[in-house]
Amino acid sequence: MAADAAVVVEKLSKHYRGPPPVDAVKSIDLEVARGEIFGLLGPNGAGKTTTVGMCTTRVVPTAGRVTVDGVDVRADPPGARGRIGVVTQFNTLDRSCTVFENLKYHCRYFGMNHRDAKARAAELLDTFRLADRADANVMALSGGMAQRLQVARSIAHRPVVLFLDEPTSGLDPQSRIALWEVLGALHDEGTTVILTTHYMEEADRLCDRLAIIDYGEILVMGTPDQLKRQVGVETVVTLTLDGDREGAVKALSVVAGVDRTEIVEGEVLVYLAEREGPLPAVVQAALAFGLVDLALTEPTLETVFIQLTGRALRD
Amino acid sequence: MTDTASATAGIRVTTSPRVSYRAAFWGLMVRDTKVLSRSLTQFLLRTVIQPFLFVFVFLYVFPNIGAGIHGPGVASFGTVLLPGLVAVAIMFQGIQAVGLPLVNEFAQTREIEDRVMAPLPTNMVAFEKILFGAMQSALAAVLVFPMVLFFPNSNVHPHVNPVLLVAEIIVACLSAGALGLAIGTGWNPRQVPLIFSLIVIPITFLGCIYYPWASLHTIRWLQIVILVNPLVYVSEGLRGAITPNLQHMPWPVSLGVLILIGAGLAWLGMRGFRKRVLG
Ligand SMILES: Nc1ncnc2c1ncn2[C@@H]1O[C@H](COP(=O)(O)OP(=O)(O)OP(=O)(O)O)[C@@H](O)[C@H]1O
Ligand SMILES: [Mg+2]
């Protein structure tokens, strides 16, 4: 796969001297195949932005190596920049320029002539439903529009690999789905996409493969299905209890068919190895501890994360 | 080109670095030109008003209230002022066109981000800042020169050495851009008022604008201290190129030192730029 990989990350580390000193990324290895949508999933401060920064020439690694489309990012930053598109976590639109000019000049930076740049900008404005704002100042855009424009700009030069750092945070559900559709279309065209997120549904739905990252380390990596299967759980029962939760955990863990129990953020999670068989016994046991509410779910990436870290990912 | 065919077919991937660097650099220049053209009035006002007020007060108001100032010897004060005001217009432009906007772009707007991600070396992005600032400085010089020269009563009789003048202006403008870059990458927005009181004002007042450097020989310590001020070499160099009948530093000295200072500032500015841009 190595020869065909779009992005190869080898023993990549970043230490910030601080204060406080932080090992933001600790010797991670990754390989993203061409045409893949790859997700970096992790909580705040996990090291997602730092990792993307090192892949996109903006953060100098303390150690390790990144190649994008065969180009060593550190040895040839301009070469790497020519092959990637980047949407950062912050709005970086050119405020001195209009919506149209943001796209047009971006195309110029990437070597298109005046006419091609204009044509490409117009085409993107249509695709991203921004045509009626062409001459607006970017300050006058709503958050969702600004985000769309940033994505449009990032793909304007047809990059081989597209990096998106939390592209949907701050978007309403509709804009989020619209962005997913855009990424789906890029995927169909064969663009490699690497995105970071802390939304589990997003990672689950969008990514071919993903890595869960925490404290600068990759905890697991695989397809969403692989990760969920690896948990070895069929059903998760979430119990909201009035009474003694510690006692409940103890009582529930001996119920037949219960794989594990734990308390996460005030709720008792019961993992069942079978789908429904043990459920009546679980409810029966829980009633003794002031059962208020109960929910059944299949294991999600959240389950995976909780199992790995004992913490919930959602903030 | 359609989207479908394009995903892996990057246009510039096949071109040589030199070609793509040049294209990107040119793109940056085109963008800056467009942005400048939109704020042309602002450019004119900030460029012309200050020197106009100078000549107005010194060459019109003062003589009319009997407080006329003379240059050294028989030279008119206008003769002293002409190169001085062109010099300060050049230097100011570097700070105003490069330095102050950059302070904001780094701190708040992050709008430089997209240009930094263009496929060319970061140093070239920084150098584009210097070059575009230098072009604005040159434009400022072109505006201020005739304004002072043809001001009623200015009484200037220039003996322009065109080759030297062009050389001095090119070096001065690039140095001004480099000064702007050094300031823009070295200071944060809260320090902007300090930029004025610590850099702009002292540089101007002690920049040999209103007096030739040689005439300071009566205050020897001052004459030596102000040698750290790049504006001194711009004023003196332009004096040698425009009004050589007035005392001035020999041009190899003013030009040579200015090149050194300019190179130092460019190095400092580019280093600061890389530091700001790379984590
Ligand atoms: N420029 C910096 N200087 C010092 N420390 C930094 C710097 N940038 C990031 N860090 C630290 O590195 C760690 C990882 O940060 P990073 O921004 O990569 O996290 P993240 O996963 O992107 O988080 P978020 O979800 O909040 O965006 C954090 O502890 C952060 O404080
Ligand atoms: Mg981040």
XYZ file of C-alpha atoms in Angstrom, chain A residues 3-260:
258
model
C 3.589 3.034 -2.898
C 0.000 3.983 -3.463
C -0.489 5.944 -0.254
C -1.535 9.571 -0.580
C -0.192 10.479 2.836
C 2.408 8.664 4.893
C 3.147 9.740 8.449
C 6.119 8.127 10.161
C 7.034 8.453 13.821
C 5.713 11.973 13.854
C 6.168 13.922 17.099
C 5.626 17.456 18.266
C 6.827 18.853 21.525
C 5.828 22.385 22.523
C 8.263 23.944 24.909
C 5.444 25.740 26.637
C 4.862 26.790 29.319
C 3.515 24.321 30.038
C 5.601 21.902 27.994
C 3.321 19.584 26.023
C 3.980 16.499 23.961
C 1.145 17.329 21.616
C 1.845 14.447 19.243
C 3.759 11.342 20.286
C 5.380 9.361 17.533
C 2.340 8.532 15.453
C 2.297 6.436 12.289
C -0.403 6.682 9.656
C -1.010 5.736 6.069
C -3.872 7.129 4.077
C -4.631 5.490 0.755
C -5.490 7.453 -2.353
C -9.145 8.264 -2.578
C -9.791 7.502 1.065
C -11.689 9.704 3.509
C -9.710 9.396 6.691
C -10.819 10.775 10.046
C -8.854 11.858 13.078
C -11.263 11.618 15.945
C -10.393 12.912 19.375
C -11.329 15.271 22.196
C -10.104 18.850 22.642
C -6.357 19.027 22.949
C -5.829 15.530 21.541
C -3.353 16.779 18.979
C -5.534 16.789 15.865
C -4.732 20.324 14.752
C -1.060 19.839 15.487
C -0.994 16.682 13.381
C -2.757 18.383 10.498
C -0.423 21.364 10.910
C 2.616 19.130 10.480
C 1.094 17.470 7.421
C 0.343 20.844 5.852
C 3.780 22.490 6.329
C 2.632 24.844 9.058
C 3.949 23.148 12.170
C 7.563 21.984 12.210
C 7.742 18.455 13.649
C 10.076 17.738 16.536
C 10.752 14.364 14.923
C 9.422 12.158 12.200
C 8.395 12.516 8.607
C 5.343 13.217 6.471
C 5.040 12.583 2.749
C 2.113 13.838 0.733
C 1.694 12.436 -2.768
C 5.317 11.317 -2.570
C 6.641 14.734 -1.526
C 8.477 15.083 1.780
C 6.641 17.927 3.473
C 9.664 19.168 5.358
C 12.124 18.944 2.490
C 9.865 20.645 -0.039
C 7.118 22.703 1.619
C 6.097 24.568 -1.561
C 5.875 21.277 -3.444
C 3.680 19.862 -0.716
C 1.504 22.979 -0.640
C 0.903 22.617 -4.347
C -0.632 19.211 -3.733
C -2.843 19.927 -0.758
C -5.884 21.966 0.089
C -6.436 23.101 3.655
C -9.410 24.281 5.653
C -8.262 25.371 9.094
C -10.249 25.507 12.280
C -10.473 29.292 11.993
C -11.822 31.649 9.377
C -8.847 32.640 7.263
C -10.664 34.310 4.390
C -8.945 37.334 2.892
C -10.880 40.218 4.389
C -9.514 42.751 1.966
C -11.153 40.891 -0.900
C -14.636 39.982 -2.043
C -16.024 36.465 -2.063
C -15.234 36.103 -5.756
C -11.727 37.514 -5.359
C -10.949 35.108 -2.539
C -11.400 32.291 -5.012
C -9.878 34.054 -7.987
C -6.635 35.058 -6.291
C -6.302 31.679 -4.670
C -6.353 30.187 -8.169
C -3.749 32.713 -9.274
C -1.442 31.682 -6.417
C -1.690 28.154 -7.740
C -0.605 29.078 -11.215
C -3.825 29.598 -13.145
C -3.954 32.497 -15.564
C -6.445 35.327 -15.187
C -9.117 33.767 -17.368
C -8.927 30.252 -15.904
C -8.918 31.681 -12.410
C -12.078 33.671 -13.091
C -13.821 30.719 -14.701
C -12.896 28.410 -11.855
C -14.031 30.939 -9.254
C -17.386 31.380 -10.978
C -17.844 27.632 -11.246
C -17.145 27.169 -7.537
C -19.507 29.956 -6.532
C -22.258 28.080 -8.352
C -21.361 24.728 -6.869
C -21.290 26.157 -3.364
C -24.415 28.278 -3.787
C -22.575 31.523 -3.180
C -23.062 33.095 -6.595
C -25.406 35.778 -5.293
C -22.721 36.841 -2.808
C -19.927 37.071 -5.354
C -19.228 40.740 -4.756
C -19.903 40.758 -1.041
C -17.103 41.378 1.399
C -16.294 38.168 3.236
C -17.039 39.900 6.525
C -20.674 40.043 5.461
C -21.042 36.260 5.184
C -22.777 34.123 7.781
C -20.652 31.535 9.563
C -21.968 28.734 7.385
C -21.375 30.658 4.168
C -17.871 31.570 5.232
C -17.182 27.919 5.910
C -18.531 26.943 2.496
C -16.315 29.543 0.900
C -13.290 28.220 2.755
C -14.003 24.730 1.501
C -14.550 26.034 -2.030
C -11.235 27.859 -1.853
C -9.413 24.828 -0.528
C -10.397 22.715 -3.529
C -10.140 25.487 -6.130
C -6.708 24.322 -7.296
C -7.804 20.682 -7.379
C -5.556 19.354 -4.645
C -4.563 15.729 -4.428
C -5.183 15.660 -0.685
C -7.668 17.826 1.159
C -7.191 18.526 4.875
C -10.148 19.769 6.871
C -9.746 20.668 10.546
C -13.122 20.439 12.278
C -14.944 21.524 9.149
C -18.419 21.233 10.621
C -18.023 22.708 14.068
C -20.242 25.737 14.302
C -22.426 24.715 11.370
C -26.159 24.150 11.668
C -27.369 20.623 10.804
C -28.398 21.656 7.307
C -25.038 23.199 6.444
C -23.339 20.214 7.957
C -25.216 17.826 5.702
C -24.486 20.079 2.728
C -20.790 19.868 3.536
C -20.981 16.094 3.846
C -22.472 16.021 0.368
C -19.613 18.120 -0.982
C -17.096 15.781 0.594
C -18.983 12.810 -0.806
C -18.725 14.293 -4.295
C -14.999 14.932 -3.880
C -14.629 11.369 -2.679
C -16.354 10.128 -5.810
C -13.902 12.119 -7.895
C -11.015 10.409 -6.159
C -9.757 13.191 -3.911
C -8.141 11.990 -0.725
C -9.664 13.672 2.309
C -8.289 13.870 5.832
C -10.554 15.467 8.353
C -10.558 15.961 12.080
C -13.675 16.002 14.144
C -15.033 15.346 17.546
C -18.459 14.424 16.239
C -18.807 10.670 16.285
C -21.744 10.407 13.879
C -19.794 12.463 11.429
C -16.741 10.254 11.609
C -18.899 7.161 11.425
C -20.875 8.322 8.459
C -18.171 9.984 6.431
C -14.931 8.148 6.972
C -13.673 5.060 5.225
C -11.184 4.672 8.020
C -10.379 6.604 11.119
C -7.967 6.864 13.981
C -9.022 7.714 17.493
C -6.435 9.952 19.019
C -6.030 11.112 22.597
C -3.148 12.821 24.371
C -1.161 12.785 21.144
C -1.373 9.049 20.641
C -3.359 6.889 18.275
C -5.452 4.548 20.367
C -7.019 2.557 17.530
C -7.301 2.748 13.796
C -9.617 1.028 11.341
C -12.942 1.242 9.555
C -15.835 2.423 11.720
C -17.311 -1.087 11.588
C -14.047 -2.727 12.605
C -13.720 -0.394 15.564
C -17.271 -0.977 16.700
C -17.008 -4.726 16.321
C -13.771 -4.764 18.211
C -15.639 -3.614 21.292
C -17.174 -7.106 21.499
C -20.517 -5.709 22.530
C -23.886 -6.031 20.805
C -25.968 -3.582 22.769
C -25.298 -0.753 25.154
C -27.900 -0.015 27.812
C -27.667 3.464 29.256
C -29.349 3.728 32.647
C -30.219 6.933 34.433
C -30.570 6.124 38.111
C -31.759 7.984 41.153
C -30.174 5.682 43.657
C -26.755 4.291 44.481
C -24.905 3.982 41.201
C -21.868 2.220 42.607
C -24.165 -0.396 44.089
C -25.973 -0.724 40.795
C -22.744 -1.341 38.929
C -21.865 -4.081 41.364
C -25.283 -5.686 41.149
C -25.504 -5.436 37.365
C -22.094 -6.828 36.625
C -23.125 -10.243 37.924
C -26.268 -10.424 35.772
C -25.918 -13.190 33.180
C -25.140 -11.874 29.679
C -23.668 -8.590 30.921
C -20.208 -8.039 29.562
C -19.198 -4.996 31.542
